[in-house]
Amino acid sequence: MHREVIQELESWRRAGVAWVPRIEPVLPAAAPSPGAKTATTPPDRPASPPAPLPAAPQETDMPKKATPSPLTLLADRCTTFQPLELARPDRESRLAALKERVAACQRCSELARTRTQTVFGVGNPEARIVFIGEAPGADEDAKGEPFVGRAGQLLNDIIKACRLQREDIYICNILRCRPPGNRLPSFAEAENCREYLDGQLAIVNPDYIVCWGSCAAKNLLGTEEAIGKLRGKFYTYGRARVLCTYHPSYLLRNPAAKKDVWEDMKFLFKEMGVDLTAK
Ligand code: URA
């Protein structure tokens, strides 16, 4: 088992993965983190290291864990990995190399057979925030970019309401291929794609992750808790704080839930030191 773990890690390192995140829910911090930018400035990476995260999570904040996957178990064992502070050109070249590997991926035979192309991820390789969705739909499969259909338009509106541009954020999905008929990603497909997601997260090394919808939240955090229950508190993945909220496609069907997402965005940005209600 030990040798298999080492071999797996070697292959991750060759793919550009410099550290393996560890899942650990924490209480929401009371005060904004130091180094956060003002409301008018798109948040970017603070010059100084982020404040240490609270050490002792409370039991009440723990999401109900699903049976740990082999990769989660692997990640739990590999706590000696640390995030690398890579220069922008290194991030770009590592992301480009990983994208090339993804484009040739045949791990999920049905998806590889039915996709038009893989949909890797897009945005700022130095983003403080990574958005994670579910999987590409028809529009994304055609264009090769995440969130470019109707849900993507709504996501863009949300980003603008947060006084940012799409280019300020890094956007990706649990899957890099479209499931036929837009069905839910299977557990095996999400596991197959996890190495790529973790690679992207390790390279971008964000301070914050937003899981859009239950597929992203369940898979990233390894929980079976409903998305409505996961909202309103921060979890951690590696060194990133994770917020879970409703998927834009859900908002298209249930516009009344937009106010909840706006609450979630205000909560996130307050944590970053940005008051979205300020004029
Ligand atoms: N829905 C997602 O979850 N991701 C996309 O890229 C598009 C729609």
PDB file of C-alpha atoms and ligand atoms in Angstrom:
ATOM      1  CA  MET A   1       0.000   0.000   0.000  1.00  0.00           C
ATOM      2  CA  HIS A   2       2.821   2.367   0.970  1.00  0.00           C
ATOM      3  CA  ARG A   3       4.569   1.890  -2.392  1.00  0.00           C
ATOM      4  CA  GLU A   4       1.311   2.480  -4.278  1.00  0.00           C
ATOM      5  CA  VAL A   5       0.803   5.734  -2.435  1.00  0.00           C
ATOM      6  CA  ILE A   6       4.350   6.884  -3.262  1.00  0.00           C
ATOM      7  CA  GLN A   7       3.864   5.965  -6.942  1.00  0.00           C
ATOM      8  CA  GLU A   8       0.553   7.801  -7.062  1.00  0.00           C
ATOM      9  CA  LEU A   9       2.136  10.876  -5.511  1.00  0.00           C
ATOM     10  CA  GLU A  10       5.031  10.740  -7.968  1.00  0.00           C
ATOM     11  CA  SER A  11       2.554  10.796 -10.854  1.00  0.00           C
ATOM     12  CA  TRP A  12       0.745  13.740  -9.260  1.00  0.00           C
ATOM     13  CA  ARG A  13       4.051  15.604  -8.869  1.00  0.00           C
ATOM     14  CA  ARG A  14       4.865  15.016 -12.535  1.00  0.00           C
ATOM     15  CA  ALA A  15       1.446  16.486 -13.351  1.00  0.00           C
ATOM     16  CA  GLY A  16       2.338  19.653 -11.436  1.00  0.00           C
ATOM     17  CA  VAL A  17       0.618  18.849  -8.144  1.00  0.00           C
ATOM     18  CA  ALA A  18       2.858  20.293  -5.457  1.00  0.00           C
ATOM     19  CA  TRP A  19       0.678  19.618  -2.437  1.00  0.00           C
ATOM     20  CA  VAL A  20      -2.348  17.609  -1.457  1.00  0.00           C
ATOM     21  CA  PRO A  21      -5.163  19.402   0.331  1.00  0.00           C
ATOM     22  CA  ARG A  22      -6.675  18.180   3.576  1.00  0.00           C
ATOM     23  CA  ILE A  23     -10.354  18.603   4.391  1.00  0.00           C
ATOM     24  CA  GLU A  24     -11.110  20.240   7.726  1.00  0.00           C
ATOM     25  CA  PRO A  25     -14.238  22.228   8.538  1.00  0.00           C
ATOM     26  CA  VAL A  26     -13.760  25.349  10.656  1.00  0.00           C
ATOM     27  CA  LEU A  27     -15.921  27.943  12.316  1.00  0.00           C
ATOM     28  CA  PRO A  28     -16.534  31.137  10.347  1.00  0.00           C
ATOM     29  CA  ALA A  29     -13.997  33.745  11.429  1.00  0.00           C
ATOM     30  CA  ALA A  30     -15.428  36.714  13.286  1.00  0.00           C
ATOM     31  CA  ALA A  31     -13.084  39.289  11.835  1.00  0.00           C
ATOM     32  CA  PRO A  32     -12.109  39.944   8.205  1.00  0.00           C
ATOM     33  CA  SER A  33      -8.713  38.531   7.314  1.00  0.00           C
ATOM     34  CA  PRO A  34      -5.862  41.013   7.254  1.00  0.00           C
ATOM     35  CA  GLY A  35      -4.489  41.913   3.858  1.00  0.00           C
ATOM     36  CA  ALA A  36      -7.892  41.818   2.161  1.00  0.00           C
ATOM     37  CA  LYS A  37      -8.495  44.520  -0.419  1.00  0.00           C
ATOM     38  CA  THR A  38     -11.125  47.241  -0.319  1.00  0.00           C
ATOM     39  CA  ALA A  39     -14.531  46.939  -2.003  1.00  0.00           C
ATOM     40  CA  THR A  40     -13.532  48.885  -5.096  1.00  0.00           C
ATOM     41  CA  THR A  41     -10.451  46.781  -5.797  1.00  0.00           C
ATOM     42  CA  PRO A  42     -10.860  43.275  -7.150  1.00  0.00           C
ATOM     43  CA  PRO A  43      -9.453  41.053  -4.395  1.00  0.00           C
ATOM     44  CA  ASP A  44      -6.131  39.578  -5.286  1.00  0.00           C
ATOM     45  CA  ARG A  45      -3.453  37.633  -3.453  1.00  0.00           C
ATOM     46  CA  PRO A  46      -2.279  39.352  -0.229  1.00  0.00           C
ATOM     47  CA  ALA A  47       1.429  40.173  -0.064  1.00  0.00           C
ATOM     48  CA  SER A  48       1.763  38.620   3.387  1.00  0.00           C
ATOM     49  CA  PRO A  49       0.809  35.047   4.306  1.00  0.00           C
ATOM     50  CA  PRO A  50      -2.822  34.626   5.392  1.00  0.00           C
ATOM     51  CA  ALA A  51      -3.706  34.573   9.085  1.00  0.00           C
ATOM     52  CA  PRO A  52      -3.574  31.068  10.585  1.00  0.00           C
ATOM     53  CA  LEU A  53      -6.906  29.259  10.484  1.00  0.00           C
ATOM     54  CA  PRO A  54      -8.686  28.402  13.725  1.00  0.00           C
ATOM     55  CA  ALA A  55      -7.231  25.098  14.881  1.00  0.00           C
ATOM     56  CA  ALA A  56     -10.066  23.316  16.628  1.00  0.00           C
ATOM     57  CA  PRO A  57     -13.208  22.730  14.561  1.00  0.00           C
ATOM     58  CA  GLN A  58     -16.351  22.122  16.588  1.00  0.00           C
ATOM     59  CA  GLU A  59     -18.296  18.944  16.123  1.00  0.00           C
ATOM     60  CA  THR A  60     -21.447  20.893  15.233  1.00  0.00           C
ATOM     61  CA  ASP A  61     -19.674  22.368  12.224  1.00  0.00           C
ATOM     62  CA  MET A  62     -18.676  19.029  10.791  1.00  0.00           C
ATOM     63  CA  PRO A  63     -20.586  18.106   7.654  1.00  0.00           C
ATOM     64  CA  LYS A  64     -21.771  14.504   7.649  1.00  0.00           C
ATOM     65  CA  LYS A  65     -18.993  12.625   5.892  1.00  0.00           C
ATOM     66  CA  ALA A  66     -19.674  10.149   3.149  1.00  0.00           C
ATOM     67  CA  THR A  67     -17.607   6.962   3.102  1.00  0.00           C
ATOM     68  CA  PRO A  68     -14.112   8.283   2.392  1.00  0.00           C
ATOM     69  CA  SER A  69     -12.967   7.717  -1.163  1.00  0.00           C
ATOM     70  CA  PRO A  70      -9.540   6.177  -1.880  1.00  0.00           C
ATOM     71  CA  LEU A  71      -8.276   9.594  -2.954  1.00  0.00           C
ATOM     72  CA  THR A  72      -9.607  11.249   0.192  1.00  0.00           C
ATOM     73  CA  LEU A  73      -7.855   8.600   2.228  1.00  0.00           C
ATOM     74  CA  LEU A  74      -4.703   9.234   0.236  1.00  0.00           C
ATOM     75  CA  ALA A  75      -5.019  12.980   0.777  1.00  0.00           C
ATOM     76  CA  ASP A  76      -5.572  12.441   4.505  1.00  0.00           C
ATOM     77  CA  ARG A  77      -2.302  10.522   4.708  1.00  0.00           C
ATOM     78  CA  CYS A  78      -0.270  13.080   2.817  1.00  0.00           C
ATOM     79  CA  THR A  79      -0.259  15.991   5.188  1.00  0.00           C
ATOM     80  CA  THR A  80       3.411  16.841   4.713  1.00  0.00           C
ATOM     81  CA  PHE A  81       2.722  18.484   1.341  1.00  0.00           C
ATOM     82  CA  GLN A  82       2.651  22.276   1.486  1.00  0.00           C
ATOM     83  CA  PRO A  83       1.207  24.696  -1.054  1.00  0.00           C
ATOM     84  CA  LEU A  84       3.826  26.276  -3.290  1.00  0.00           C
ATOM     85  CA  GLU A  85       3.776  29.992  -3.910  1.00  0.00           C
ATOM     86  CA  LEU A  86       4.405  29.800  -7.647  1.00  0.00           C
ATOM     87  CA  ALA A  87       5.179  32.771  -9.866  1.00  0.00           C
ATOM     88  CA  ARG A  88       2.518  33.519 -12.468  1.00  0.00           C
ATOM     89  CA  PRO A  89       4.484  32.069 -15.437  1.00  0.00           C
ATOM     90  CA  ASP A  90       4.961  28.794 -13.506  1.00  0.00           C
ATOM     91  CA  ARG A  91       1.266  28.619 -12.754  1.00  0.00           C
ATOM     92  CA  GLU A  92       0.453  29.249 -16.412  1.00  0.00           C
ATOM     93  CA  SER A  93       2.844  26.598 -17.687  1.00  0.00           C
ATOM     94  CA  ARG A  94       1.721  23.984 -15.133  1.00  0.00           C
ATOM     95  CA  LEU A  95      -1.928  24.660 -15.893  1.00  0.00           C
ATOM     96  CA  ALA A  96      -1.192  24.400 -19.620  1.00  0.00           C
ATOM     97  CA  ALA A  97       0.582  21.040 -19.115  1.00  0.00           C
ATOM     98  CA  LEU A  98      -2.295  19.719 -17.014  1.00  0.00           C
ATOM     99  CA  LYS A  99      -4.822  20.942 -19.593  1.00  0.00           C
ATOM    100  CA  GLU A 100      -2.986  18.971 -22.260  1.00  0.00           C
ATOM    101  CA  ARG A 101      -3.177  15.807 -20.136  1.00  0.00           C
ATOM    102  CA  VAL A 102      -6.874  16.370 -19.555  1.00  0.00           C
ATOM    103  CA  ALA A 103      -7.493  16.809 -23.296  1.00  0.00           C
ATOM    104  CA  ALA A 104      -6.130  13.289 -23.885  1.00  0.00           C
ATOM    105  CA  CYS A 105      -7.889  11.715 -20.895  1.00  0.00           C
ATOM    106  CA  GLN A 106      -9.724   8.430 -21.528  1.00  0.00           C
ATOM    107  CA  ARG A 107     -10.455   7.478 -17.909  1.00  0.00           C
ATOM    108  CA  CYS A 108     -14.250   7.631 -18.299  1.00  0.00           C
ATOM    109  CA  SER A 109     -14.897   5.718 -21.496  1.00  0.00           C
ATOM    110  CA  GLU A 110     -18.472   6.955 -21.989  1.00  0.00           C
ATOM    111  CA  LEU A 111     -17.540  10.601 -21.450  1.00  0.00           C
ATOM    112  CA  ALA A 112     -14.442  10.358 -23.630  1.00  0.00           C
ATOM    113  CA  ARG A 113     -16.562   8.837 -26.398  1.00  0.00           C
ATOM    114  CA  THR A 114     -19.405  11.347 -26.249  1.00  0.00           C
ATOM    115  CA  ARG A 115     -17.634  14.647 -25.513  1.00  0.00           C
ATOM    116  CA  THR A 116     -16.877  17.218 -28.206  1.00  0.00           C
ATOM    117  CA  GLN A 117     -13.876  18.356 -26.192  1.00  0.00           C
ATOM    118  CA  THR A 118     -12.724  18.541 -22.591  1.00  0.00           C
ATOM    119  CA  VAL A 119     -13.540  21.663 -20.565  1.00  0.00           C
ATOM    120  CA  PHE A 120     -10.565  22.335 -18.340  1.00  0.00           C
ATOM    121  CA  GLY A 121     -10.977  25.617 -16.521  1.00  0.00           C
ATOM    122  CA  VAL A 122     -10.542  29.300 -17.155  1.00  0.00           C
ATOM    123  CA  GLY A 123      -9.526  32.468 -15.409  1.00  0.00           C
ATOM    124  CA  ASN A 124      -6.838  34.066 -13.348  1.00  0.00           C
ATOM    125  CA  PRO A 125      -4.076  31.592 -12.411  1.00  0.00           C
ATOM    126  CA  GLU A 126      -3.388  33.814  -9.380  1.00  0.00           C
ATOM    127  CA  ALA A 127      -7.036  34.154  -8.359  1.00  0.00           C
ATOM    128  CA  ARG A 128      -7.888  34.427  -4.679  1.00  0.00           C
ATOM    129  CA  ILE A 129     -11.204  32.747  -5.410  1.00  0.00           C
ATOM    130  CA  VAL A 130     -11.875  29.505  -7.301  1.00  0.00           C
ATOM    131  CA  PHE A 131     -15.432  28.694  -8.371  1.00  0.00           C
ATOM    132  CA  ILE A 132     -16.273  24.994  -8.745  1.00  0.00           C
ATOM    133  CA  GLY A 133     -19.382  23.880 -10.626  1.00  0.00           C
ATOM    134  CA  GLU A 134     -20.704  20.467 -11.526  1.00  0.00           C
ATOM    135  CA  ALA A 135     -19.841  19.529 -15.106  1.00  0.00           C
ATOM    136  CA  PRO A 136     -19.925  21.045 -18.576  1.00  0.00           C
ATOM    137  CA  GLY A 137     -23.293  21.241 -20.320  1.00  0.00           C
ATOM    138  CA  ALA A 138     -23.977  21.406 -24.053  1.00  0.00           C
ATOM    139  CA  ASP A 139     -22.769  25.009 -24.430  1.00  0.00           C
ATOM    140  CA  GLU A 140     -19.581  24.357 -22.492  1.00  0.00           C
ATOM    141  CA  ASP A 141     -18.926  21.143 -24.434  1.00  0.00           C
ATOM    142  CA  ALA A 142     -19.249  23.111 -27.674  1.00  0.00           C
ATOM    143  CA  LYS A 143     -17.073  26.027 -26.561  1.00  0.00           C
ATOM    144  CA  GLY A 144     -14.530  24.279 -24.329  1.00  0.00           C
ATOM    145  CA  GLU A 145     -15.057  26.779 -21.506  1.00  0.00           C
ATOM    146  CA  PRO A 146     -16.943  26.366 -18.223  1.00  0.00           C
ATOM    147  CA  PHE A 147     -20.116  28.320 -17.465  1.00  0.00           C
ATOM    148  CA  VAL A 148     -20.807  29.892 -20.856  1.00  0.00           C
ATOM    149  CA  GLY A 149     -24.507  28.913 -21.178  1.00  0.00           C
ATOM    150  CA  ARG A 150     -27.538  30.351 -19.373  1.00  0.00           C
ATOM    151  CA  ALA A 151     -26.231  29.347 -15.960  1.00  0.00           C
ATOM    152  CA  GLY A 152     -22.934  30.962 -16.918  1.00  0.00           C
ATOM    153  CA  GLN A 153     -24.677  34.233 -17.813  1.00  0.00           C
ATOM    154  CA  LEU A 154     -26.259  34.254 -14.384  1.00  0.00           C
ATOM    155  CA  LEU A 155     -22.905  33.443 -12.793  1.00  0.00           C
ATOM    156  CA  ASN A 156     -21.410  36.418 -14.654  1.00  0.00           C
ATOM    157  CA  ASP A 157     -24.182  38.644 -13.236  1.00  0.00           C
ATOM    158  CA  ILE A 158     -23.390  37.395  -9.736  1.00  0.00           C
ATOM    159  CA  ILE A 159     -19.680  38.094 -10.294  1.00  0.00           C
ATOM    160  CA  LYS A 160     -20.495  41.640 -11.456  1.00  0.00           C
ATOM    161  CA  ALA A 161     -22.760  42.198  -8.452  1.00  0.00           C
ATOM    162  CA  CYS A 162     -19.716  41.288  -6.348  1.00  0.00           C
ATOM    163  CA  ARG A 163     -17.808  44.068  -8.175  1.00  0.00           C
ATOM    164  CA  LEU A 164     -15.497  41.647  -9.904  1.00  0.00           C
ATOM    165  CA  GLN A 165     -14.975  40.470 -13.443  1.00  0.00           C
ATOM    166  CA  ARG A 166     -14.995  36.886 -14.619  1.00  0.00           C
ATOM    167  CA  GLU A 167     -11.270  37.219 -15.327  1.00  0.00           C
ATOM    168  CA  ASP A 168     -10.563  37.892 -11.635  1.00  0.00           C
ATOM    169  CA  ILE A 169     -11.699  34.392 -10.673  1.00  0.00           C
ATOM    170  CA  TYR A 170     -10.615  30.885 -11.644  1.00  0.00           C
ATOM    171  CA  ILE A 171     -13.567  28.747 -12.751  1.00  0.00           C
ATOM    172  CA  CYS A 172     -13.698  24.970 -13.151  1.00  0.00           C
ATOM    173  CA  ASN A 173     -15.937  21.976 -12.509  1.00  0.00           C
ATOM    174  CA  ILE A 174     -15.947  18.640 -10.722  1.00  0.00           C
ATOM    175  CA  LEU A 175     -15.893  17.005 -14.205  1.00  0.00           C
ATOM    176  CA  ARG A 176     -14.009  18.109 -17.305  1.00  0.00           C
ATOM    177  CA  CYS A 177     -16.312  16.272 -19.723  1.00  0.00           C
ATOM    178  CA  ARG A 178     -20.025  16.680 -20.373  1.00  0.00           C
ATOM    179  CA  PRO A 179     -22.126  13.796 -19.037  1.00  0.00           C
ATOM    180  CA  PRO A 180     -24.528  12.742 -21.827  1.00  0.00           C
ATOM    181  CA  GLY A 181     -27.935  14.367 -21.455  1.00  0.00           C
ATOM    182  CA  ASN A 182     -26.515  16.487 -18.622  1.00  0.00           C
ATOM    183  CA  ARG A 183     -27.002  13.646 -16.171  1.00  0.00           C
ATOM    184  CA  LEU A 184     -25.356  13.900 -12.751  1.00  0.00           C
ATOM    185  CA  PRO A 185     -21.678  12.929 -12.629  1.00  0.00           C
ATOM    186  CA  SER A 186     -21.206   9.457 -11.206  1.00  0.00           C
ATOM    187  CA  PHE A 187     -18.998   8.878  -8.175  1.00  0.00           C
ATOM    188  CA  ALA A 188     -16.450   7.042 -10.353  1.00  0.00           C
ATOM    189  CA  GLU A 189     -16.332   9.909 -12.858  1.00  0.00           C
ATOM    190  CA  ALA A 190     -15.793  12.451 -10.105  1.00  0.00           C
ATOM    191  CA  GLU A 191     -13.017  10.272  -8.669  1.00  0.00           C
ATOM    192  CA  ASN A 192     -11.390   9.909 -12.079  1.00  0.00           C
ATOM    193  CA  CYS A 193     -11.392  13.684 -12.514  1.00  0.00           C
ATOM    194  CA  ARG A 194     -10.289  14.483  -8.960  1.00  0.00           C
ATOM    195  CA  GLU A 195      -6.604  14.424  -9.772  1.00  0.00           C
ATOM    196  CA  TYR A 196      -7.170  17.205 -12.303  1.00  0.00           C
ATOM    197  CA  LEU A 197      -9.310  19.283  -9.940  1.00  0.00           C
ATOM    198  CA  ASP A 198      -6.763  18.917  -7.159  1.00  0.00           C
ATOM    199  CA  GLY A 199      -3.993  19.786  -9.620  1.00  0.00           C
ATOM    200  CA  GLN A 200      -5.767  23.001 -10.602  1.00  0.00           C
ATOM    201  CA  LEU A 201      -6.406  23.905  -6.969  1.00  0.00           C
ATOM    202  CA  ALA A 202      -2.799  23.195  -6.007  1.00  0.00           C
ATOM    203  CA  ILE A 203      -1.467  25.376  -8.817  1.00  0.00           C
ATOM    204  CA  VAL A 204      -3.887  28.308  -8.381  1.00  0.00           C
ATOM    205  CA  ASN A 205      -3.671  27.897  -4.594  1.00  0.00           C
ATOM    206  CA  PRO A 206      -6.721  30.076  -3.817  1.00  0.00           C
ATOM    207  CA  ASP A 207      -7.639  31.602  -0.468  1.00  0.00           C
ATOM    208  CA  TYR A 208     -11.326  30.852  -1.083  1.00  0.00           C
ATOM    209  CA  ILE A 209     -13.322  28.232  -2.955  1.00  0.00           C
ATOM    210  CA  VAL A 210     -17.014  28.520  -3.772  1.00  0.00           C
ATOM    211  CA  CYS A 211     -18.823  25.244  -4.409  1.00  0.00           C
ATOM    212  CA  TRP A 212     -21.771  26.014  -6.673  1.00  0.00           C
ATOM    213  CA  GLY A 213     -24.409  23.395  -5.971  1.00  0.00           C
ATOM    214  CA  SER A 214     -24.550  20.104  -4.167  1.00  0.00           C
ATOM    215  CA  CYS A 215     -22.455  18.130  -6.677  1.00  0.00           C
ATOM    216  CA  ALA A 216     -19.463  20.422  -6.137  1.00  0.00           C
ATOM    217  CA  ALA A 217     -19.962  20.574  -2.373  1.00  0.00           C
ATOM    218  CA  LYS A 218     -20.479  16.843  -1.887  1.00  0.00           C
ATOM    219  CA  ASN A 219     -17.521  15.863  -4.011  1.00  0.00           C
ATOM    220  CA  LEU A 220     -15.059  18.451  -2.770  1.00  0.00           C
ATOM    221  CA  LEU A 221     -15.853  18.061   0.911  1.00  0.00           C
ATOM    222  CA  GLY A 222     -16.769  14.381   0.850  1.00  0.00           C
ATOM    223  CA  THR A 223     -20.112  15.008   2.540  1.00  0.00           C
ATOM    224  CA  GLU A 224     -23.688  13.840   2.038  1.00  0.00           C
ATOM    225  CA  GLU A 225     -25.143  16.925   3.732  1.00  0.00           C
ATOM    226  CA  ALA A 226     -27.749  18.848   1.710  1.00  0.00           C
ATOM    227  CA  ILE A 227     -26.572  22.084   0.121  1.00  0.00           C
ATOM    228  CA  GLY A 228     -29.087  24.104   2.162  1.00  0.00           C
ATOM    229  CA  LYS A 229     -27.471  22.788   5.346  1.00  0.00           C
ATOM    230  CA  LEU A 230     -23.923  23.410   4.121  1.00  0.00           C
ATOM    231  CA  ARG A 231     -24.588  27.099   3.434  1.00  0.00           C
ATOM    232  CA  GLY A 232     -23.649  29.849   5.851  1.00  0.00           C
ATOM    233  CA  LYS A 233     -20.370  28.544   7.213  1.00  0.00           C
ATOM    234  CA  PHE A 234     -16.835  28.067   6.032  1.00  0.00           C
ATOM    235  CA  TYR A 235     -15.077  24.754   5.624  1.00  0.00           C
ATOM    236  CA  THR A 236     -11.443  24.291   4.678  1.00  0.00           C
ATOM    237  CA  TYR A 237      -9.825  22.430   1.837  1.00  0.00           C
ATOM    238  CA  GLY A 238      -6.057  22.571   2.079  1.00  0.00           C
ATOM    239  CA  ARG A 239      -5.467  26.161   3.105  1.00  0.00           C
ATOM    240  CA  ALA A 240      -8.545  27.491   1.310  1.00  0.00           C
ATOM    241  CA  ARG A 241     -11.784  28.471   3.000  1.00  0.00           C
ATOM    242  CA  VAL A 242     -14.739  26.869   1.280  1.00  0.00           C
ATOM    243  CA  LEU A 243     -18.244  28.292   0.967  1.00  0.00           C
ATOM    244  CA  CYS A 244     -21.140  26.278  -0.461  1.00  0.00           C
ATOM    245  CA  THR A 245     -24.132  27.836  -2.176  1.00  0.00           C
ATOM    246  CA  TYR A 246     -26.884  27.091  -4.682  1.00  0.00           C
ATOM    247  CA  HIS A 247     -25.990  26.341  -8.306  1.00  0.00           C
ATOM    248  CA  PRO A 248     -26.893  29.050 -10.864  1.00  0.00           C
ATOM    249  CA  SER A 249     -29.015  26.462 -12.767  1.00  0.00           C
ATOM    250  CA  TYR A 250     -31.083  26.019  -9.580  1.00  0.00           C
ATOM    251  CA  LEU A 251     -31.490  29.802  -9.430  1.00  0.00           C
ATOM    252  CA  LEU A 252     -32.805  29.811 -13.005  1.00  0.00           C
ATOM    253  CA  ARG A 253     -35.523  27.388 -11.890  1.00  0.00           C
ATOM    254  CA  ASN A 254     -36.037  29.000  -8.455  1.00  0.00           C
ATOM    255  CA  PRO A 255     -35.349  32.748  -8.736  1.00  0.00           C
ATOM    256  CA  ALA A 256     -36.544  33.222  -5.145  1.00  0.00           C
ATOM    257  CA  ALA A 257     -33.292  31.584  -3.997  1.00  0.00           C
ATOM    258  CA  LYS A 258     -31.215  34.389  -5.555  1.00  0.00           C
ATOM    259  CA  LYS A 259     -31.499  36.349  -2.309  1.00  0.00           C
ATOM    260  CA  ASP A 260     -29.917  33.420  -0.449  1.00  0.00           C
ATOM    261  CA  VAL A 261     -26.978  33.379  -2.851  1.00  0.00           C
ATOM    262  CA  TRP A 262     -26.603  37.128  -2.407  1.00  0.00           C
ATOM    263  CA  GLU A 263     -26.455  36.549   1.366  1.00  0.00           C
ATOM    264  CA  ASP A 264     -23.761  33.933   0.755  1.00  0.00           C
ATOM    265  CA  MET A 265     -21.759  36.325  -1.422  1.00  0.00           C
ATOM    266  CA  LYS A 266     -21.979  39.074   1.212  1.00  0.00           C
ATOM    267  CA  PHE A 267     -20.826  36.541   3.815  1.00  0.00           C
ATOM    268  CA  LEU A 268     -17.859  35.489   1.653  1.00  0.00           C
ATOM    269  CA  PHE A 269     -16.780  39.004   0.801  1.00  0.00           C
ATOM    270  CA  LYS A 270     -17.150  40.194   4.384  1.00  0.00           C
ATOM    271  CA  GLU A 271     -14.702  37.468   5.325  1.00  0.00           C
ATOM    272  CA  MET A 272     -12.384  38.894   2.661  1.00  0.00           C
ATOM    273  CA  GLY A 273     -12.744  42.391   4.124  1.00  0.00           C
ATOM    274  CA  VAL A 274     -15.130  43.663   1.432  1.00  0.00           C
ATOM    275  CA  ASP A 275     -18.551  45.084   2.338  1.00  0.00           C
ATOM    276  CA  LEU A 276     -20.754  44.470  -0.697  1.00  0.00           C
ATOM    277  CA  THR A 277     -23.502  46.639   0.780  1.00  0.00           C
ATOM    278  CA  ALA A 278     -21.273  49.737   0.967  1.00  0.00           C
ATOM    279  CA  LYS A 279     -21.954  52.432  -1.674  1.00  0.00           C
TER     280      LYS A 279
HETATM  281  N1  URA B   1     -23.005  24.027 -15.013  1.00  0.00           N
HETATM  282  C1  URA B   1     -21.872  23.683 -14.373  1.00  0.00           C
HETATM  283  O1  URA B   1     -21.899  23.189 -13.272  1.00  0.00           O
HETATM  284  N2  URA B   1     -20.723  23.920 -14.984  1.00  0.00           N
HETATM  285  C2  URA B   1     -20.648  24.473 -16.160  1.00  0.00           C
HETATM  286  O2  URA B   1     -19.549  24.660 -16.639  1.00  0.00           O
HETATM  287  C3  URA B   1     -21.843  24.840 -16.802  1.00  0.00           C
HETATM  288  C4  URA B   1     -23.013  24.605 -16.210  1.00  0.00           C
END
